PDB file of C-alpha atoms in Angstrom:
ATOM      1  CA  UNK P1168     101.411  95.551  99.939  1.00 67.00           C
ATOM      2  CA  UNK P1169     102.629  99.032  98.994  1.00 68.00           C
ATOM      3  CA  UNK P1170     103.976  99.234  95.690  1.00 71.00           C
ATOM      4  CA  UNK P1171     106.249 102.707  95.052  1.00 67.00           C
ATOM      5  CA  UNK P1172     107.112 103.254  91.605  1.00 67.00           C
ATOM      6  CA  UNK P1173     110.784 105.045  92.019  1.00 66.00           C
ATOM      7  CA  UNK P1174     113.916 106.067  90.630  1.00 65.00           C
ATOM      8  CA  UNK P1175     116.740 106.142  92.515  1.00 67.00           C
ATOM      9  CA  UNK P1176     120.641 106.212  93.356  1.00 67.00           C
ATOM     10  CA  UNK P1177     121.929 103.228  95.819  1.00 73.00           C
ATOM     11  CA  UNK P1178     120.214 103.642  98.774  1.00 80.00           C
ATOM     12  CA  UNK P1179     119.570 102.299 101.794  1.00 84.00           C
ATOM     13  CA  UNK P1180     115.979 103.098 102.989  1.00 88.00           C
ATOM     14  CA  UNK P1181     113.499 102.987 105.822  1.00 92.00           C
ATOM     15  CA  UNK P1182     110.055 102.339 105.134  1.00 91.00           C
ATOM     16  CA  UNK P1183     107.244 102.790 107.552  1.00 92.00           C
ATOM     17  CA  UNK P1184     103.749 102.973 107.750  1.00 91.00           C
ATOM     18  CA  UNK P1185     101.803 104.615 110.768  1.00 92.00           C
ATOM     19  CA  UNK P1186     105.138 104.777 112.991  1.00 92.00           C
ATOM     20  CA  UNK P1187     105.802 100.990 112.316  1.00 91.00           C
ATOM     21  CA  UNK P1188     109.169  99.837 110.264  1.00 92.00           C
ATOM     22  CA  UNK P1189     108.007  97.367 107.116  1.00 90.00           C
ATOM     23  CA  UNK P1190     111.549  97.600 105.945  1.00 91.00           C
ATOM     24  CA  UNK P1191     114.719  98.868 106.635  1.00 93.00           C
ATOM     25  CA  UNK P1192     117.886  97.929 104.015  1.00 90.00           C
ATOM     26  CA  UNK P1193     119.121  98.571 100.534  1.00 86.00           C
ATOM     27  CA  UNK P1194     116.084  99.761  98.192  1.00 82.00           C
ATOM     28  CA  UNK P1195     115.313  97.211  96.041  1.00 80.00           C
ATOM     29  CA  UNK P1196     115.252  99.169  93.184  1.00 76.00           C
ATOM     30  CA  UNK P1197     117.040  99.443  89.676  1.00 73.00           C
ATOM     31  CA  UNK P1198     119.880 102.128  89.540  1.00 71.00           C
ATOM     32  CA  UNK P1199     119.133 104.963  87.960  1.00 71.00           C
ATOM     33  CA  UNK P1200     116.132 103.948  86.537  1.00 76.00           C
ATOM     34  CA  UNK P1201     112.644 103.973  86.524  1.00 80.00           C
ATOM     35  CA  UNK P1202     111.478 100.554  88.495  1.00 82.00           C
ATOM     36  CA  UNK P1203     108.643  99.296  90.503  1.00 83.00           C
ATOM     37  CA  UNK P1204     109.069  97.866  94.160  1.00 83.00           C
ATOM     38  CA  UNK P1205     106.513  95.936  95.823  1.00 85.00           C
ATOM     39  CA  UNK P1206     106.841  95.999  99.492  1.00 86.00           C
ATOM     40  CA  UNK P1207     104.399  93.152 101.914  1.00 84.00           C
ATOM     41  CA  UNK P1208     102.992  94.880 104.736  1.00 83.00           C
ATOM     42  CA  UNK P1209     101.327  93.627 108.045  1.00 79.00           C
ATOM     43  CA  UNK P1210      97.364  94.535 108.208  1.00 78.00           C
ATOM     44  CA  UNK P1211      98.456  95.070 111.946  1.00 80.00           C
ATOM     45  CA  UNK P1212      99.440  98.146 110.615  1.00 82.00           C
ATOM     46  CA  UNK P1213      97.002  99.628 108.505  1.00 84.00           C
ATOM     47  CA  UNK P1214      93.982 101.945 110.693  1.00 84.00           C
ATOM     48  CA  UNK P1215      90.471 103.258 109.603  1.00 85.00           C
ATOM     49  CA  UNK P1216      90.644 106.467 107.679  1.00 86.00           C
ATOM     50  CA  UNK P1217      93.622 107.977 106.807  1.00 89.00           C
ATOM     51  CA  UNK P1218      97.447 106.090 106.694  1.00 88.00           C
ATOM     52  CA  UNK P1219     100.979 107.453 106.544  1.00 90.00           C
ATOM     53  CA  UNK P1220     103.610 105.641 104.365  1.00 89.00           C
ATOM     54  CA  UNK P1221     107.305 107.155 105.011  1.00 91.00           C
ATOM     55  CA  UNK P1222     110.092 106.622 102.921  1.00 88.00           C
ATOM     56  CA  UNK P1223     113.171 107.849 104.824  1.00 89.00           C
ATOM     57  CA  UNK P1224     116.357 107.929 103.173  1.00 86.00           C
ATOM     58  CA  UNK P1225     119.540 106.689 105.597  1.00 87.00           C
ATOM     59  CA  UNK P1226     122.255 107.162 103.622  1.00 82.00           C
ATOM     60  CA  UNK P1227     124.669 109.889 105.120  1.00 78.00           C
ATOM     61  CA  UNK P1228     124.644 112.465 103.471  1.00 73.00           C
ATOM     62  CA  UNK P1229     128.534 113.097 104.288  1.00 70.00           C
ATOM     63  CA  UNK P1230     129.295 110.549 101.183  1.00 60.00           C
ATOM     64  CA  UNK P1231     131.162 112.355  97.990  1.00 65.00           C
ATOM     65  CA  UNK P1232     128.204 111.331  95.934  1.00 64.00           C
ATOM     66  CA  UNK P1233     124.702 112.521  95.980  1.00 65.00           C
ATOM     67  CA  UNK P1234     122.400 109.250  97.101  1.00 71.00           C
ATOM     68  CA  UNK P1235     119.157 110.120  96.859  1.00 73.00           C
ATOM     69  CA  UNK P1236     115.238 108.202  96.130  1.00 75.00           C
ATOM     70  CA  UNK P1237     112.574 109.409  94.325  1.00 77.00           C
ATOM     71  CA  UNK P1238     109.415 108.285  94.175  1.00 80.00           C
ATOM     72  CA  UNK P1239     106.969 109.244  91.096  1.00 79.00           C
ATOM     73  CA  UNK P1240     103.555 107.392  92.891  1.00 80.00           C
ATOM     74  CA  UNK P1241     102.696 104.533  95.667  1.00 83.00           C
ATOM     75  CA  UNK P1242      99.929 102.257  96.028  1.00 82.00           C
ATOM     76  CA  UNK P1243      98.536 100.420  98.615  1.00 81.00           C
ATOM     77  CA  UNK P1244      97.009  97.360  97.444  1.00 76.00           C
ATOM     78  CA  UNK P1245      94.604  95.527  99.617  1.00 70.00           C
ATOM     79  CA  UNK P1246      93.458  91.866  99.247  1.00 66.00           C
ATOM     80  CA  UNK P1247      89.727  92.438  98.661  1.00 60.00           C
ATOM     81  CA  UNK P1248      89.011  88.845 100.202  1.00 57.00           C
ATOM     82  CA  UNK P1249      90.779  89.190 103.234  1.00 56.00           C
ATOM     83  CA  UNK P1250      90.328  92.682 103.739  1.00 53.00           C
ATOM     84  CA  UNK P1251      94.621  92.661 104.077  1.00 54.00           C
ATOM     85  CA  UNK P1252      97.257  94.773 102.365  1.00 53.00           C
TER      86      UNK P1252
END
């Protein structure tokens, strides 16, 4: 799982790792404050070495108020006895 410790305006997000959508939808996240978001992932996804997570914001940026995501620090956990995220 990839757990992204964020503060954030109402959003909706994309989040992908190496190329592949995990999630796509409103962030799941507390309003304007500081909240933790654990996100499953498919081990299809992960690759030896190095990995990309991407957090794209797809709100339009047209709208009279700013929407925006931060993100202070993410983690990928993987389950030690399966070798899976």
């Amino acid at each position: 799982s990839a757990v992204i410790w964020v503060w954030s305006a109402w959003t909706r997000v994309k989040v992908s790792l190496n190329g592949t959508a995990v999630y796509e939808g409103a962030n799941q996240c507390v309003k304007k404050d500081w909240s933790t978001w654990e996100i499953p992932l498919n081990p299809d996804c992960l690759k030896d070495g190095q990995n990309t997570l991407t957090v794209e914001n797809l709100t339009p940026t047209y709208t009279q108020y700013q929407d925006w995501f931060a993100s202070h620090e993410v983690t990928i956990r993987v389950n030690e006895k399966e070798g899976k995220p």
